[in-house]
PDB file of C-alpha atoms in Angstrom:
ATOM      1  CA  GLY A   1       8.722   9.171 -13.424  1.00  0.00           C
ATOM      2  CA  ASN A   2       6.038   6.405 -12.943  1.00  0.00           C
ATOM      3  CA  SER A   3       2.465   7.136 -12.055  1.00  0.00           C
ATOM      4  CA  VAL A   4      -0.818   5.294 -11.519  1.00  0.00           C
ATOM      5  CA  THR A   5      -3.953   7.048 -12.275  1.00  0.00           C
ATOM      6  CA  GLN A   6      -7.519   4.933 -11.094  1.00  0.00           C
ATOM      7  CA  MET A   7     -10.617   6.381 -11.930  1.00  0.00           C
ATOM      8  CA  GLU A   8     -12.090   8.615  -9.124  1.00  0.00           C
ATOM      9  CA  GLY A   9     -14.769   7.167  -6.391  1.00  0.00           C
ATOM     10  CA  PRO A  10     -16.854   6.268  -5.030  1.00  0.00           C
ATOM     11  CA  VAL A  11     -18.038   3.985  -6.844  1.00  0.00           C
ATOM     12  CA  THR A  12     -21.718   2.912  -5.876  1.00  0.00           C
ATOM     13  CA  LEU A  13     -23.263  -0.774  -7.265  1.00  0.00           C
ATOM     14  CA  SER A  14     -25.883  -2.591  -6.541  1.00  0.00           C
ATOM     15  CA  GLU A  15     -25.366  -6.668  -5.293  1.00  0.00           C
ATOM     16  CA  GLU A  16     -25.283  -8.664  -8.217  1.00  0.00           C
ATOM     17  CA  ALA A  17     -24.089  -5.535 -10.766  1.00  0.00           C
ATOM     18  CA  PHE A  18     -20.892  -5.993 -12.711  1.00  0.00           C
ATOM     19  CA  LEU A  19     -17.990  -3.818 -11.882  1.00  0.00           C
ATOM     20  CA  THR A  20     -15.000  -2.470 -13.386  1.00  0.00           C
ATOM     21  CA  ILE A  21     -12.549  -0.189 -11.931  1.00  0.00           C
ATOM     22  CA  ASN A  22     -10.136   1.878 -14.416  1.00  0.00           C
ATOM     23  CA  CYS A  23      -6.801   1.654 -13.912  1.00  0.00           C
ATOM     24  CA  THR A  24      -3.728   3.287 -16.283  1.00  0.00           C
ATOM     25  CA  TYR A  25      -0.242   3.506 -15.778  1.00  0.00           C
ATOM     26  CA  THR A  26       2.786   5.200 -17.386  1.00  0.00           C
ATOM     27  CA  ALA A  27       6.286   2.928 -16.446  1.00  0.00           C
ATOM     28  CA  THR A  28       9.799   2.909 -17.628  1.00  0.00           C
ATOM     29  CA  GLY A  29      10.417  -1.023 -18.721  1.00  0.00           C
ATOM     30  CA  TYR A  30       8.546  -3.866 -17.836  1.00  0.00           C
ATOM     31  CA  PRO A  31       6.671  -3.090 -14.230  1.00  0.00           C
ATOM     32  CA  SER A  32       4.652  -5.803 -12.480  1.00  0.00           C
ATOM     33  CA  LEU A  33       0.664  -4.659 -11.533  1.00  0.00           C
ATOM     34  CA  PHE A  34      -1.127  -4.991  -8.353  1.00  0.00           C
ATOM     35  CA  TRP A  35      -4.569  -4.720  -7.286  1.00  0.00           C
ATOM     36  CA  TYR A  36      -4.731  -4.173  -3.619  1.00  0.00           C
ATOM     37  CA  VAL A  37      -7.881  -3.848  -1.136  1.00  0.00           C
ATOM     38  CA  GLN A  38      -8.405  -2.028   2.221  1.00  0.00           C
ATOM     39  CA  TYR A  39     -11.312  -2.799   4.144  1.00  0.00           C
ATOM     40  CA  PRO A  40     -11.758  -0.185   7.161  1.00  0.00           C
ATOM     41  CA  GLY A  41      -9.799   0.556   9.755  1.00  0.00           C
ATOM     42  CA  GLU A  42      -7.193  -1.935   8.192  1.00  0.00           C
ATOM     43  CA  GLY A  43      -4.204  -2.441   6.113  1.00  0.00           C
ATOM     44  CA  LEU A  44      -3.852  -3.258   2.482  1.00  0.00           C
ATOM     45  CA  GLN A  45      -4.535  -6.699   1.475  1.00  0.00           C
ATOM     46  CA  LEU A  46      -2.872  -8.119  -1.746  1.00  0.00           C
ATOM     47  CA  LEU A  47      -5.963  -8.765  -4.356  1.00  0.00           C
ATOM     48  CA  LEU A  48      -4.407 -10.287  -7.546  1.00  0.00           C
ATOM     49  CA  LYS A  49      -0.957  -9.119  -9.572  1.00  0.00           C
ATOM     50  CA  ALA A  50       0.096  -9.744 -12.830  1.00  0.00           C
ATOM     51  CA  THR A  51       4.379  -9.672 -13.739  1.00  0.00           C
ATOM     52  CA  LYS A  52       3.974  -9.365 -17.589  1.00  0.00           C
ATOM     53  CA  ALA A  53       2.207  -8.317 -20.843  1.00  0.00           C
ATOM     54  CA  ASP A  54      -1.121 -10.502 -21.215  1.00  0.00           C
ATOM     55  CA  ASP A  55      -1.128 -12.103 -17.966  1.00  0.00           C
ATOM     56  CA  LYS A  56      -4.314 -12.431 -15.983  1.00  0.00           C
ATOM     57  CA  GLY A  57      -4.526 -12.006 -12.294  1.00  0.00           C
ATOM     58  CA  SER A  58      -7.437 -13.409 -10.436  1.00  0.00           C
ATOM     59  CA  ASN A  59      -8.791 -14.049  -7.107  1.00  0.00           C
ATOM     60  CA  LYS A  60     -11.986 -14.505  -4.882  1.00  0.00           C
ATOM     61  CA  GLY A  61     -13.948 -13.506  -8.521  1.00  0.00           C
ATOM     62  CA  PHE A  62     -11.866 -10.440  -9.155  1.00  0.00           C
ATOM     63  CA  GLU A  63      -9.764 -10.454 -12.463  1.00  0.00           C
ATOM     64  CA  ALA A  64      -7.396  -7.954 -14.221  1.00  0.00           C
ATOM     65  CA  THR A  65      -5.461  -8.055 -17.123  1.00  0.00           C
ATOM     66  CA  TYR A  66      -2.109  -6.852 -18.055  1.00  0.00           C
ATOM     67  CA  ARG A  67      -2.609  -4.741 -21.377  1.00  0.00           C
ATOM     68  CA  LYS A  68       0.700  -3.189 -22.756  1.00  0.00           C
ATOM     69  CA  GLU A  69      -0.520  -1.897 -25.675  1.00  0.00           C
ATOM     70  CA  THR A  70      -3.686   0.124 -23.555  1.00  0.00           C
ATOM     71  CA  THR A  71      -0.687   0.561 -20.437  1.00  0.00           C
ATOM     72  CA  SER A  72      -4.282  -0.779 -18.538  1.00  0.00           C
ATOM     73  CA  PHE A  73      -4.914  -2.965 -15.394  1.00  0.00           C
ATOM     74  CA  HIS A  74      -8.754  -2.795 -15.265  1.00  0.00           C
ATOM     75  CA  LEU A  75     -10.172  -4.287 -12.033  1.00  0.00           C
ATOM     76  CA  GLU A  76     -13.284  -6.260 -12.754  1.00  0.00           C
ATOM     77  CA  LYS A  77     -16.039  -8.387 -11.393  1.00  0.00           C
ATOM     78  CA  GLY A  78     -18.967 -10.336 -12.603  1.00  0.00           C
ATOM     79  CA  SER A  79     -21.340 -10.268  -9.373  1.00  0.00           C
ATOM     80  CA  VAL A  80     -20.112  -7.976  -6.207  1.00  0.00           C
ATOM     81  CA  GLN A  81     -21.506  -8.379  -3.119  1.00  0.00           C
ATOM     82  CA  VAL A  82     -21.802  -6.234   0.178  1.00  0.00           C
ATOM     83  CA  SER A  83     -18.574  -7.554   1.383  1.00  0.00           C
ATOM     84  CA  ASP A  84     -16.661  -5.987  -1.455  1.00  0.00           C
ATOM     85  CA  SER A  85     -17.168  -2.703  -0.169  1.00  0.00           C
ATOM     86  CA  ALA A  86     -13.605  -1.286   0.221  1.00  0.00           C
ATOM     87  CA  VAL A  87     -11.177   0.578  -1.261  1.00  0.00           C
ATOM     88  CA  TYR A  88      -9.510  -0.878  -4.060  1.00  0.00           C
ATOM     89  CA  PHE A  89      -5.687   0.539  -4.717  1.00  0.00           C
ATOM     90  CA  CYS A  90      -3.994  -0.169  -7.924  1.00  0.00           C
ATOM     91  CA  ALA A  91      -0.106  -0.341  -7.903  1.00  0.00           C
ATOM     92  CA  LEU A  92       3.232  -1.057  -9.838  1.00  0.00           C
ATOM     93  CA  VAL A  93       6.590  -1.665  -9.304  1.00  0.00           C
ATOM     94  CA  ASP A  94       9.497  -1.033 -12.173  1.00  0.00           C
ATOM     95  CA  SER A  95      11.237  -3.949 -13.258  1.00  0.00           C
ATOM     96  CA  GLY A  96      14.530  -2.689 -13.115  1.00  0.00           C
ATOM     97  CA  GLY A  97      16.289  -0.575 -10.155  1.00  0.00           C
ATOM     98  CA  TYR A  98      14.955  -0.625  -6.562  1.00  0.00           C
ATOM     99  CA  GLN A  99      11.821  -2.265  -5.342  1.00  0.00           C
ATOM    100  CA  LYS A 100       9.744   1.393  -4.651  1.00  0.00           C
ATOM    101  CA  VAL A 101       5.991   1.288  -5.398  1.00  0.00           C
ATOM    102  CA  THR A 102       3.798   3.494  -7.074  1.00  0.00           C
ATOM    103  CA  PHE A 103       0.230   3.612  -5.517  1.00  0.00           C
ATOM    104  CA  GLY A 104      -3.271   5.000  -7.450  1.00  0.00           C
ATOM    105  CA  THR A 105      -5.050   6.947  -5.230  1.00  0.00           C
ATOM    106  CA  GLY A 106      -7.765   4.488  -4.565  1.00  0.00           C
ATOM    107  CA  THR A 107     -11.607   3.879  -5.760  1.00  0.00           C
ATOM    108  CA  LYS A 108     -13.661   3.378  -2.961  1.00  0.00           C
ATOM    109  CA  LEU A 109     -16.638   0.941  -3.678  1.00  0.00           C
ATOM    110  CA  GLN A 110     -19.752   0.754  -1.508  1.00  0.00           C
ATOM    111  CA  VAL A 111     -22.556  -1.979  -2.374  1.00  0.00           C
ATOM    112  CA  ILE A 112     -25.861  -1.846  -1.626  1.00  0.00           C
ATOM    113  CA  PRO A 113     -28.077  -4.869  -0.864  1.00  0.00           C
TER     114      PRO A 113
ATOM    115  CA  ASP B   1       2.403 -18.162  10.614  1.00  0.00           C
ATOM    116  CA  GLY B   2       4.659 -15.397   8.603  1.00  0.00           C
ATOM    117  CA  GLY B   3       3.684 -11.644   8.847  1.00  0.00           C
ATOM    118  CA  ILE B   4       3.904  -8.160   9.649  1.00  0.00           C
ATOM    119  CA  THR B   5       2.945  -6.745  13.182  1.00  0.00           C
ATOM    120  CA  GLN B   6       2.579  -3.215  14.156  1.00  0.00           C
ATOM    121  CA  SER B   7       2.005  -1.945  17.400  1.00  0.00           C
ATOM    122  CA  PRO B   8       0.396  -0.199  18.846  1.00  0.00           C
ATOM    123  CA  LYS B   9      -2.847  -0.341  17.340  1.00  0.00           C
ATOM    124  CA  TYR B  10      -3.768   3.062  18.628  1.00  0.00           C
ATOM    125  CA  LEU B  11      -1.296   5.784  20.369  1.00  0.00           C
ATOM    126  CA  PHE B  12      -2.051   8.875  21.633  1.00  0.00           C
ATOM    127  CA  ARG B  13       0.516  11.402  22.196  1.00  0.00           C
ATOM    128  CA  LYS B  14       0.652  15.593  23.188  1.00  0.00           C
ATOM    129  CA  GLU B  15       1.723  18.026  20.785  1.00  0.00           C
ATOM    130  CA  GLY B  16       5.322  18.246  21.280  1.00  0.00           C
ATOM    131  CA  GLN B  17       6.488  14.578  22.106  1.00  0.00           C
ATOM    132  CA  ASN B  18       8.233  12.463  19.876  1.00  0.00           C
ATOM    133  CA  VAL B  19       6.796   8.995  19.693  1.00  0.00           C
ATOM    134  CA  THR B  20       7.996   5.633  17.952  1.00  0.00           C
ATOM    135  CA  LEU B  21       5.953   3.128  16.081  1.00  0.00           C
ATOM    136  CA  SER B  22       7.273  -0.448  15.890  1.00  0.00           C
ATOM    137  CA  CYS B  23       7.223  -2.638  12.611  1.00  0.00           C
ATOM    138  CA  GLU B  24       8.305  -6.448  12.759  1.00  0.00           C
ATOM    139  CA  GLN B  25       8.659  -8.774  10.198  1.00  0.00           C
ATOM    140  CA  ASN B  26       9.209 -12.569  10.029  1.00  0.00           C
ATOM    141  CA  LEU B  27       9.280 -13.003   6.244  1.00  0.00           C
ATOM    142  CA  ASN B  28      12.465 -12.654   5.753  1.00  0.00           C
ATOM    143  CA  HIS B  29      12.197  -9.602   3.489  1.00  0.00           C
ATOM    144  CA  ASP B  30      14.906  -7.668   2.871  1.00  0.00           C
ATOM    145  CA  ALA B  31      12.895  -4.099   1.876  1.00  0.00           C
ATOM    146  CA  MET B  32      10.629  -2.400   4.251  1.00  0.00           C
ATOM    147  CA  TYR B  33       8.899   0.901   3.837  1.00  0.00           C
ATOM    148  CA  TRP B  34       6.459   3.288   5.814  1.00  0.00           C
ATOM    149  CA  TYR B  35       3.201   5.181   4.615  1.00  0.00           C
ATOM    150  CA  ARG B  36       1.261   7.694   5.811  1.00  0.00           C
ATOM    151  CA  GLN B  37      -2.447   7.589   5.097  1.00  0.00           C
ATOM    152  CA  ASP B  38      -4.897  10.174   5.667  1.00  0.00           C
ATOM    153  CA  PRO B  39      -8.645  10.098   5.937  1.00  0.00           C
ATOM    154  CA  GLY B  40      -9.992   9.085   2.212  1.00  0.00           C
ATOM    155  CA  GLN B  41      -6.658   9.706   1.005  1.00  0.00           C
ATOM    156  CA  GLY B  42      -4.275   7.076  -0.703  1.00  0.00           C
ATOM    157  CA  LEU B  43      -1.079   6.241   0.738  1.00  0.00           C
ATOM    158  CA  ARG B  44       2.164   8.522   0.806  1.00  0.00           C
ATOM    159  CA  LEU B  45       5.694   6.864   1.141  1.00  0.00           C
ATOM    160  CA  ILE B  46       7.883   8.359   4.187  1.00  0.00           C
ATOM    161  CA  TYR B  47      10.813   6.494   4.311  1.00  0.00           C
ATOM    162  CA  TYR B  48      11.492   2.850   2.701  1.00  0.00           C
ATOM    163  CA  SER B  49      14.636   0.301   3.264  1.00  0.00           C
ATOM    164  CA  GLN B  50      16.191  -2.237   0.983  1.00  0.00           C
ATOM    165  CA  ILE B  51      18.736  -3.599   3.242  1.00  0.00           C
ATOM    166  CA  VAL B  52      19.993  -3.430   7.178  1.00  0.00           C
ATOM    167  CA  ASN B  53      21.625  -0.374   7.647  1.00  0.00           C
ATOM    168  CA  ASP B  54      20.626   1.756   4.758  1.00  0.00           C
ATOM    169  CA  PHE B  55      17.448   3.512   4.169  1.00  0.00           C
ATOM    170  CA  GLN B  56      16.032   6.151   1.591  1.00  0.00           C
ATOM    171  CA  LYS B  57      13.754   9.831   2.041  1.00  0.00           C
ATOM    172  CA  GLY B  58      10.330   9.162   0.439  1.00  0.00           C
ATOM    173  CA  ASP B  59       8.041  11.610  -0.870  1.00  0.00           C
ATOM    174  CA  ILE B  60       6.884  13.200   2.460  1.00  0.00           C
ATOM    175  CA  ALA B  61      10.098  12.112   5.113  1.00  0.00           C
ATOM    176  CA  GLU B  62      10.154  16.060   6.925  1.00  0.00           C
ATOM    177  CA  GLY B  63       9.563  15.509  10.719  1.00  0.00           C
ATOM    178  CA  TYR B  64       9.878  11.862  10.545  1.00  0.00           C
ATOM    179  CA  SER B  65      12.970   9.815  11.400  1.00  0.00           C
ATOM    180  CA  VAL B  66      13.586   5.580  10.900  1.00  0.00           C
ATOM    181  CA  SER B  67      16.525   2.773  11.570  1.00  0.00           C
ATOM    182  CA  ARG B  68      16.954  -0.595  10.377  1.00  0.00           C
ATOM    183  CA  GLU B  69      19.428  -2.087  12.278  1.00  0.00           C
ATOM    184  CA  LYS B  70      18.019  -5.633  12.220  1.00  0.00           C
ATOM    185  CA  LYS B  71      16.263  -6.930   9.087  1.00  0.00           C
ATOM    186  CA  GLU B  72      13.111  -7.806  10.688  1.00  0.00           C
ATOM    187  CA  SER B  73      12.601  -4.738  12.403  1.00  0.00           C
ATOM    188  CA  PHE B  74      12.258  -0.953  10.449  1.00  0.00           C
ATOM    189  CA  PRO B  75      10.645   1.392  13.545  1.00  0.00           C
ATOM    190  CA  LEU B  76       9.072   4.842  12.731  1.00  0.00           C
ATOM    191  CA  THR B  77       9.686   8.018  15.340  1.00  0.00           C
ATOM    192  CA  VAL B  78       7.155  10.712  14.454  1.00  0.00           C
ATOM    193  CA  THR B  79       9.324  13.762  15.906  1.00  0.00           C
ATOM    194  CA  SER B  80       7.787  16.995  17.120  1.00  0.00           C
ATOM    195  CA  ALA B  81       8.754  18.891  13.737  1.00  0.00           C
ATOM    196  CA  GLN B  82       6.117  17.129  12.065  1.00  0.00           C
ATOM    197  CA  LYS B  83       3.448  19.602  11.863  1.00  0.00           C
ATOM    198  CA  ASN B  84       0.433  17.264  11.311  1.00  0.00           C
ATOM    199  CA  PRO B  85       1.138  14.038  12.776  1.00  0.00           C
ATOM    200  CA  THR B  86      -2.539  12.670  13.607  1.00  0.00           C
ATOM    201  CA  ALA B  87      -2.800   9.925  10.870  1.00  0.00           C
ATOM    202  CA  PHE B  88      -3.223   6.074  10.085  1.00  0.00           C
ATOM    203  CA  TYR B  89       0.891   4.670   9.298  1.00  0.00           C
ATOM    204  CA  LEU B  90       1.118   1.345   7.506  1.00  0.00           C
ATOM    205  CA  CYS B  91       4.219  -0.442   7.300  1.00  0.00           C
ATOM    206  CA  ALA B  92       4.889  -2.479   4.457  1.00  0.00           C
ATOM    207  CA  SER B  93       7.498  -5.360   3.231  1.00  0.00           C
ATOM    208  CA  SER B  94       8.374  -6.997   0.237  1.00  0.00           C
ATOM    209  CA  SER B  95      10.953  -9.372  -1.751  1.00  0.00           C
ATOM    210  CA  ARG B  96      12.278 -10.038  -5.145  1.00  0.00           C
ATOM    211  CA  ASP B  97      11.181 -13.747  -4.915  1.00  0.00           C
ATOM    212  CA  THR B  98       7.570 -12.824  -4.702  1.00  0.00           C
ATOM    213  CA  ASP B  99       7.386 -10.104  -7.770  1.00  0.00           C
ATOM    214  CA  ASN B 100       7.871  -7.283  -5.260  1.00  0.00           C
ATOM    215  CA  GLU B 101       4.375  -7.939  -3.870  1.00  0.00           C
ATOM    216  CA  GLN B 102       4.239  -5.747  -0.365  1.00  0.00           C
ATOM    217  CA  PHE B 103       3.060  -7.350   2.502  1.00  0.00           C
ATOM    218  CA  PHE B 104       1.150  -4.974   4.935  1.00  0.00           C
ATOM    219  CA  GLY B 105       0.972  -4.571   8.928  1.00  0.00           C
ATOM    220  CA  PRO B 106      -2.452  -3.590  10.341  1.00  0.00           C
ATOM    221  CA  GLY B 107      -1.707  -0.496  11.063  1.00  0.00           C
ATOM    222  CA  THR B 108      -1.307   2.554  13.746  1.00  0.00           C
ATOM    223  CA  ARG B 109      -3.591   5.141  14.126  1.00  0.00           C
ATOM    224  CA  LEU B 110      -1.425   7.875  16.253  1.00  0.00           C
ATOM    225  CA  THR B 111      -3.451  11.037  17.162  1.00  0.00           C
ATOM    226  CA  VAL B 112      -1.668  14.095  18.569  1.00  0.00           C
ATOM    227  CA  LEU B 113      -3.449  15.799  21.091  1.00  0.00           C
TER     228      LEU B 113
END
């Protein structure tokens, strides 16, 4: 079956530091890949997505590149802010069949001033 | 504005009572989902529905029931058979037209006393 593996958190960074959150996946076919963000007490919001190999998703300074050869979709940001503190989820949807989503376990990011 | 709504935001019930959580979307999405999230944990799929009048069990369906009589609505009933119902419940919807990106509601926090 499909699976998504994220690096364990929590991750604590100082403001303006470089962020990487690793995500690797196992899937049949050619999945679409997503990063979602969840702020405390809220639902998840889409941060970025990529639907085919070598695509780069980007939004609000965050980027992730769909790497089929390494089955990875690592999230990066060059300079984090306190407001980026949240939980980040990597996810995939398989290209075939029904629209069931496989989520990673989430990585909590805390940015300190 | 199109979106997905859940009500209420907070819900308190006595042990042994059934309770129904509301989820409505006006995005014209075919697929809808219910997830459970426990503190510091990832998302676990309870039920999902790809079309009206059809739904499938997810990974933790025991003690829950759903209906999908209208495209816009996917209510979740937490029954007295659910052994540990206190959790944060998230509803989502998706469409193949938007790469199966999940749109989430704000969540309902259920506390069983």
